[in-house]
Coordinates of C-alpha atoms in Angstrom, one line a residue:
M5 CA 73.4 -48.0 -41.3
N6 CA 75.3 -45.6 -39.0
Q7 CA 73.2 -43.2 -37.0
V8 CA 73.6 -39.6 -38.2
E9 CA 72.5 -36.6 -36.0
E10 CA 72.3 -33.0 -37.2
F11 CA 73.1 -30.0 -35.1
N12 CA 72.9 -26.2 -35.7
T13 CA 75.8 -25.3 -33.3
L14 CA 78.9 -26.7 -31.8
R15 CA 77.4 -26.0 -28.4
E16 CA 74.7 -28.5 -29.1
I17 CA 77.3 -31.1 -30.1
A18 CA 79.2 -30.4 -26.8
N19 CA 76.0 -31.0 -24.9
R20 CA 75.5 -34.3 -26.8
L21 CA 79.0 -35.4 -25.8
R22 CA 78.5 -34.4 -22.2
S23 CA 75.2 -36.5 -22.0
N24 CA 77.0 -39.6 -23.1
P25 CA 77.9 -41.9 -20.2
K26 CA 80.7 -43.7 -22.1
K27 CA 84.3 -43.4 -20.7
V28 CA 85.8 -42.5 -24.1
Q29 CA 84.5 -40.7 -27.1
L30 CA 86.6 -40.5 -30.3
L31 CA 85.9 -38.0 -33.1
F32 CA 87.4 -37.7 -36.5
A33 CA 87.0 -34.4 -38.4
H34 CA 88.9 -32.7 -41.1
N35 CA 90.6 -29.4 -40.4
G36 CA 88.3 -26.4 -40.6
T37 CA 85.3 -28.4 -39.3
G38 CA 85.5 -26.8 -35.9
K39 CA 87.3 -29.4 -33.7
T40 CA 89.2 -26.8 -31.6
R41 CA 86.1 -24.6 -31.2
L42 CA 84.1 -27.7 -30.1
S43 CA 86.7 -28.4 -27.4
R44 CA 86.3 -24.8 -26.1
A45 CA 82.5 -25.0 -26.2
F46 CA 82.7 -28.3 -24.3
K47 CA 84.9 -26.7 -21.6
K48 CA 82.7 -23.6 -21.4
L49 CA 79.6 -25.7 -20.6
G50 CA 81.4 -27.0 -17.6
E51 CA 82.4 -23.7 -16.1
Y52 CA 81.2 -22.7 -12.7
E53 CA 82.1 -20.3 -9.8
E54 CA 83.4 -21.6 -6.5
N55 CA 84.6 -19.4 -3.7
A56 CA 84.6 -16.4 -6.1
E57 CA 87.0 -18.4 -8.4
Q58 CA 86.0 -19.3 -11.9
K59 CA 86.5 -23.0 -12.5
S60 CA 85.7 -25.7 -15.1
D61 CA 85.2 -29.4 -14.9
T62 CA 87.3 -30.0 -18.0
L63 CA 91.1 -30.3 -18.4
Y64 CA 91.8 -29.8 -22.1
F65 CA 94.6 -29.9 -24.6
N66 CA 94.3 -28.1 -28.0
A67 CA 96.1 -25.4 -30.1
F68 CA 95.5 -22.8 -27.4
T69 CA 97.5 -25.0 -24.9
E70 CA 100.5 -25.0 -27.3
D71 CA 100.2 -21.2 -27.6
L72 CA 100.9 -20.8 -23.8
F73 CA 104.5 -21.7 -24.6
H74 CA 106.6 -19.3 -26.7
W75 CA 110.3 -18.8 -27.4
D76 CA 112.7 -16.0 -26.3
N77 CA 115.5 -16.6 -28.8
D78 CA 117.9 -14.0 -27.3
L79 CA 118.3 -12.3 -30.7
E80 CA 120.7 -9.7 -29.3
H81 CA 123.4 -12.1 -27.9
D82 CA 122.3 -15.4 -29.5
T83 CA 123.4 -17.4 -26.4
T84 CA 120.5 -18.1 -24.1
R85 CA 117.3 -19.5 -25.6
V86 CA 114.4 -20.2 -23.3
L87 CA 110.8 -21.3 -23.6
E88 CA 108.7 -18.7 -21.8
L89 CA 105.3 -19.6 -20.2
K90 CA 102.4 -17.1 -20.5
D91 CA 100.3 -16.1 -17.6
S92 CA 97.7 -18.9 -17.2
K93 CA 96.2 -20.9 -14.4
F94 CA 97.4 -23.9 -16.4
F95 CA 100.9 -23.3 -14.8
K96 CA 99.6 -23.1 -11.3
V97 CA 101.3 -26.4 -10.8
L98 CA 104.6 -24.5 -10.8
D99 CA 103.7 -22.6 -7.7
G100 CA 106.0 -23.8 -4.9
D101 CA 107.7 -27.2 -5.1
G102 CA 104.8 -29.4 -4.0
F103 CA 104.1 -30.9 -7.4
D104 CA 107.7 -31.6 -8.4
M105 CA 106.7 -30.9 -12.0
Q106 CA 110.2 -31.2 -13.3
N107 CA 110.4 -34.9 -12.5
R108 CA 106.8 -35.5 -13.4
V109 CA 107.3 -34.0 -16.9
R110 CA 110.7 -35.8 -17.3
S111 CA 109.1 -39.2 -16.6
F112 CA 106.9 -38.7 -19.7
L113 CA 109.4 -36.9 -21.9
N114 CA 112.0 -39.7 -21.4
R115 CA 109.7 -42.0 -23.3
Y116 CA 109.8 -39.8 -26.3
A117 CA 113.1 -37.9 -26.6
D118 CA 116.8 -37.7 -25.5
F119 CA 117.1 -34.0 -24.6
D120 CA 116.8 -32.6 -21.0
F121 CA 115.3 -29.4 -19.6
D122 CA 115.2 -27.2 -16.5
I123 CA 112.2 -25.3 -15.3
D124 CA 112.7 -22.0 -13.4
N125 CA 109.5 -21.9 -11.4
A126 CA 110.0 -18.3 -10.3
T127 CA 110.6 -16.8 -13.8
R128 CA 108.4 -19.2 -15.6
K129 CA 111.2 -20.0 -18.1
I130 CA 112.4 -23.4 -19.4
S131 CA 115.9 -24.0 -20.8
F132 CA 116.9 -27.1 -22.8
S133 CA 120.1 -29.1 -23.1
R134 CA 121.5 -32.1 -24.9
Q135 CA 124.7 -33.8 -23.6
D136 CA 127.2 -30.9 -23.2
N137 CA 125.2 -28.3 -25.1
E138 CA 123.1 -26.0 -22.9
N139 CA 120.5 -23.3 -23.8
I140 CA 119.7 -25.0 -27.1
K141 CA 116.6 -24.4 -29.1
V142 CA 114.9 -27.8 -29.7
S143 CA 113.1 -28.5 -33.0
R144 CA 109.5 -27.8 -33.5
G145 CA 108.6 -31.5 -33.1
E146 CA 110.7 -31.7 -29.9
E147 CA 109.0 -28.6 -28.6
N148 CA 105.6 -30.0 -29.2
I149 CA 106.5 -33.3 -27.6
F150 CA 107.7 -31.4 -24.5
I151 CA 104.4 -29.5 -24.3
W152 CA 102.5 -32.7 -24.7
S153 CA 104.6 -34.3 -21.9
F154 CA 103.9 -31.3 -19.7
F155 CA 100.2 -31.7 -20.3
L156 CA 100.4 -35.4 -19.6
A157 CA 102.0 -34.7 -16.2
V158 CA 99.1 -32.4 -15.3
A159 CA 96.6 -34.9 -16.6
Q160 CA 98.2 -37.6 -14.5
L161 CA 97.5 -35.5 -11.4
A162 CA 93.9 -35.4 -12.4
I163 CA 93.8 -39.1 -13.2
D164 CA 95.4 -39.9 -9.8
N165 CA 92.7 -37.7 -8.1
H166 CA 95.1 -35.3 -6.6
E167 CA 93.2 -33.0 -4.2
D168 CA 94.1 -29.9 -6.3
Y169 CA 92.6 -31.6 -9.4
S170 CA 89.5 -33.1 -7.9
W171 CA 87.4 -30.7 -10.1
V172 CA 88.4 -32.6 -13.3
K173 CA 85.6 -34.8 -14.6
Y174 CA 86.5 -34.6 -18.3
I175 CA 89.8 -34.6 -20.1
Y176 CA 89.4 -33.3 -23.7
I177 CA 92.3 -33.8 -26.1
D178 CA 92.3 -32.2 -29.6
D179 CA 95.1 -33.2 -32.0
P180 CA 98.1 -33.6 -29.8
I181 CA 100.4 -34.6 -32.7
S182 CA 101.2 -31.4 -34.7
S183 CA 104.7 -31.4 -36.3
L184 CA 105.2 -35.2 -35.5
D185 CA 106.2 -37.8 -38.1
D186 CA 104.0 -40.9 -38.5
N187 CA 106.2 -43.1 -36.4
N188 CA 106.0 -40.6 -33.6
V189 CA 102.2 -40.4 -33.9
I190 CA 102.0 -44.2 -33.3
V191 CA 104.0 -43.9 -30.0
V192 CA 102.0 -40.9 -28.8
A193 CA 98.7 -42.5 -29.6
S194 CA 99.6 -45.9 -28.0
H195 CA 100.9 -44.2 -24.8
L196 CA 97.7 -42.0 -24.6
A197 CA 95.6 -45.2 -24.9
Q198 CA 97.5 -46.8 -22.0
L199 CA 97.0 -43.7 -19.9
I200 CA 93.3 -43.8 -20.6
K201 CA 92.9 -47.5 -19.8
A202 CA 94.6 -46.9 -16.4
S203 CA 92.1 -44.2 -15.5
N204 CA 89.0 -45.3 -13.4
D205 CA 86.7 -42.3 -13.0
K206 CA 87.5 -39.7 -15.7
K207 CA 85.8 -39.3 -19.1
F208 CA 87.8 -38.6 -22.2
I209 CA 87.0 -37.0 -25.5
I210 CA 89.6 -37.2 -28.2
S211 CA 89.3 -35.4 -31.5
T212 CA 91.7 -35.5 -34.5
H213 CA 92.0 -34.9 -38.2
H214 CA 94.9 -37.3 -38.5
G215 CA 94.0 -40.7 -40.0
L216 CA 96.8 -42.7 -38.5
F217 CA 96.4 -41.3 -35.0
Y218 CA 92.7 -42.1 -35.3
N219 CA 93.4 -45.6 -36.4
V220 CA 95.8 -46.4 -33.6
I221 CA 93.4 -45.0 -30.9
F222 CA 90.5 -46.8 -32.7
N223 CA 92.2 -50.2 -32.4
E224 CA 93.5 -49.6 -28.8
L225 CA 90.2 -48.4 -27.4
K226 CA 87.7 -50.7 -29.1
S227 CA 84.9 -49.9 -26.6
A228 CA 85.0 -46.2 -27.2
D229 CA 82.1 -44.4 -29.0
K230 CA 83.4 -43.3 -32.4
Y231 CA 82.1 -40.4 -34.5
L232 CA 82.7 -38.7 -37.8
L233 CA 82.1 -34.9 -37.5
T234 CA 81.3 -33.0 -40.7
K235 CA 80.2 -29.5 -41.5
N236 CA 77.6 -28.2 -44.0
Q237 CA 77.0 -24.5 -44.8
D238 CA 74.7 -24.0 -41.8
S239 CA 74.8 -27.1 -39.7
Y240 CA 77.0 -30.0 -38.4
K241 CA 76.5 -33.7 -38.7
L242 CA 77.7 -36.3 -36.2
E243 CA 77.8 -39.8 -37.6
S244 CA 78.2 -42.7 -35.1
L245 CA 80.6 -45.3 -36.4
T246 CA 79.0 -48.4 -35.0
K247 CA 81.0 -51.0 -36.9
D248 CA 84.2 -52.2 -35.3
T249 CA 86.1 -52.1 -38.6
P250 CA 88.8 -49.9 -40.0
Y251 CA 87.7 -46.5 -41.2
Y252 CA 90.7 -44.6 -42.5
Q253 CA 94.0 -45.2 -44.2
H254 CA 94.0 -49.0 -44.4
I255 CA 95.0 -49.0 -48.1
A256 CA 97.2 -45.9 -47.9
I257 CA 99.3 -47.5 -45.1
L258 CA 99.6 -50.8 -47.0
K259 CA 100.8 -48.9 -50.2
D260 CA 103.5 -47.2 -48.2
L261 CA 104.6 -50.4 -46.5
K262 CA 104.9 -52.1 -49.8
K263 CA 107.2 -49.3 -51.1
I264 CA 109.2 -49.4 -47.9
A265 CA 109.6 -53.2 -48.1
D266 CA 110.8 -52.9 -51.7
S267 CA 113.3 -50.1 -50.9
G268 CA 114.9 -52.1 -48.0
E269 CA 114.9 -49.1 -45.7
I270 CA 112.7 -50.7 -43.1
Y271 CA 112.7 -49.3 -39.6
T272 CA 111.5 -50.7 -36.3
Y273 CA 108.4 -48.5 -36.1
H274 CA 107.2 -50.0 -39.5
F275 CA 106.2 -53.1 -37.5
N276 CA 103.7 -50.9 -35.7
L277 CA 102.1 -50.0 -39.0
L278 CA 102.1 -53.6 -40.2
R279 CA 100.5 -54.8 -37.0
N280 CA 97.9 -52.0 -37.4
V281 CA 96.9 -53.2 -40.9
L282 CA 96.7 -56.8 -39.7
E283 CA 94.6 -55.9 -36.7
K284 CA 92.1 -54.0 -38.9
T285 CA 91.9 -56.8 -41.3
A286 CA 91.4 -59.4 -38.5
S287 CA 88.6 -57.2 -37.1
F288 CA 86.9 -56.9 -40.5
H289 CA 86.9 -60.6 -41.1
G290 CA 85.8 -61.4 -37.5
F291 CA 89.1 -63.1 -36.5
D292 CA 90.1 -63.1 -32.8
K293 CA 93.7 -62.0 -33.3
F294 CA 95.9 -60.4 -35.9
S295 CA 98.0 -63.6 -36.4
D296 CA 95.0 -65.2 -38.1
C297 CA 95.8 -62.9 -41.0
I298 CA 99.4 -64.2 -41.3
K299 CA 99.9 -66.7 -44.2
V300 CA 102.6 -69.3 -43.8
E301 CA 104.2 -71.6 -46.3
D302 CA 105.1 -74.4 -43.9
D303 CA 103.7 -75.4 -40.5
D304 CA 101.8 -73.4 -37.9
N305 CA 105.0 -72.9 -35.9
E306 CA 106.2 -70.4 -38.5
K307 CA 103.0 -68.3 -37.9
I308 CA 103.7 -68.3 -34.2
I309 CA 107.3 -67.1 -34.8
H310 CA 106.1 -64.3 -37.1
A311 CA 103.4 -63.2 -34.6
R312 CA 105.8 -63.2 -31.7
R313 CA 108.3 -61.1 -33.7
I314 CA 105.6 -58.6 -34.6
N315 CA 104.5 -58.4 -31.0
I316 CA 108.0 -57.7 -29.7
L317 CA 109.0 -55.2 -32.4
S318 CA 105.7 -53.3 -32.3
H319 CA 106.0 -52.7 -28.6
G320 CA 109.6 -51.6 -28.3
N321 CA 110.4 -48.6 -26.3
Y322 CA 112.2 -46.7 -29.1
S323 CA 113.0 -42.9 -29.0
I324 CA 110.6 -41.3 -31.5
F325 CA 113.3 -38.9 -32.7
E326 CA 115.8 -41.7 -33.4
P327 CA 114.1 -44.4 -35.6
Q328 CA 116.3 -47.5 -35.8
E329 CA 116.7 -49.5 -39.0
M330 CA 115.8 -53.2 -38.6
Q331 CA 118.4 -56.0 -38.7
D332 CA 118.4 -58.1 -41.9
E333 CA 116.7 -61.0 -40.3
N334 CA 113.8 -58.9 -39.1
K335 CA 113.6 -57.2 -42.5
E336 CA 113.1 -60.6 -44.1
H337 CA 110.3 -61.5 -41.6
F338 CA 108.7 -58.2 -42.3
R339 CA 108.7 -58.7 -46.1
R340 CA 107.4 -62.3 -45.9
V341 CA 104.5 -61.4 -43.7
L342 CA 103.6 -58.3 -45.8
F343 CA 104.0 -59.9 -49.2
N344 CA 102.1 -63.0 -48.2
F345 CA 99.3 -60.9 -46.8
I346 CA 99.0 -58.8 -50.0
E347 CA 98.9 -62.0 -52.0
E348 CA 96.5 -63.9 -49.7
Y349 CA 93.8 -61.1 -49.7
G350 CA 94.0 -60.4 -53.4
F351 CA 94.8 -56.7 -53.4
N352 CA 94.8 -55.1 -56.8
E353 CA 98.4 -54.6 -57.9
E354 CA 97.5 -51.3 -59.5
L355 CA 97.1 -49.9 -55.9
F356 CA 100.8 -50.1 -55.4
N357 CA 101.8 -48.4 -58.7
T358 CA 100.8 -44.8 -57.8
Q359 CA 103.4 -42.4 -56.4
E360 CA 102.9 -41.1 -52.9
G361 CA 105.2 -40.2 -50.0
Q362 CA 106.4 -42.8 -47.6
L363 CA 105.5 -43.0 -44.0

């Protein structure tokens, strides 16, 4: 049985999270439960005054972080569109040139997208370009990935123990994947997990309502404490998920992969999803590695080939806004692994007959 704790306020839950010595805590909660308010309650508990300046021990990302960026669309002339930054100490890193934020942000953004940007530190305005087109307005998803990259650049300063960020003890991240497609979510979650693994002395709290994002982080950070947060009329429940087994979307992902395989429109990022399902199944059955869930018709060498191909294609550095369709040979490997897996583990065929959107 999983342990269930009941709390009257989000502040009590924030105290509970602060008292946990674990490096990483992962929370799943549906929208409307109070995730964003919990992140603010957590931050408020760490506020203190130093040299007449109000500070906190928490660097956090949530919906309020995204609201610090807003568009000036130049409605009168329709020529110069810029992203303006609101007055906030979050942008103190732009004071002077010491942080070189432009290159710091670019080092993260280049992992995700193909557009470029220019930050005017003095006016706190950001312009975007792509190839020969300047002053463009990027899409909502691209805007969010830029904001996420900006936050990661600041978080990296804290992780590297930069003297101006020595106050950071906790990094609290709430749903960093709004307006992103599922393939983009996988890339963001995997990159975030790598960043966390490279940190030595910071503590991380990650909350999300997104099942796929939760699953990727769940599998990448197996030693994290994991919780399900729910809300009743007058109280909250925090359930500790003690089993190292998949919790969300296993079947839903598999159903979508089956439809994708049948359609033939198989993209490189679908190998990430296939690997995700295989890893969850391996964990459930107590196997050491996901390749133990690969069924082969001939000798063991075929299993090794399938596993290597999944490894390579699920770790490719692909632009999240330019998904690439697989080559025919890789599509065939994908289908064989998936269909053999479905047959080997006896999934009910009725599961794959309902109509739902694809990933």
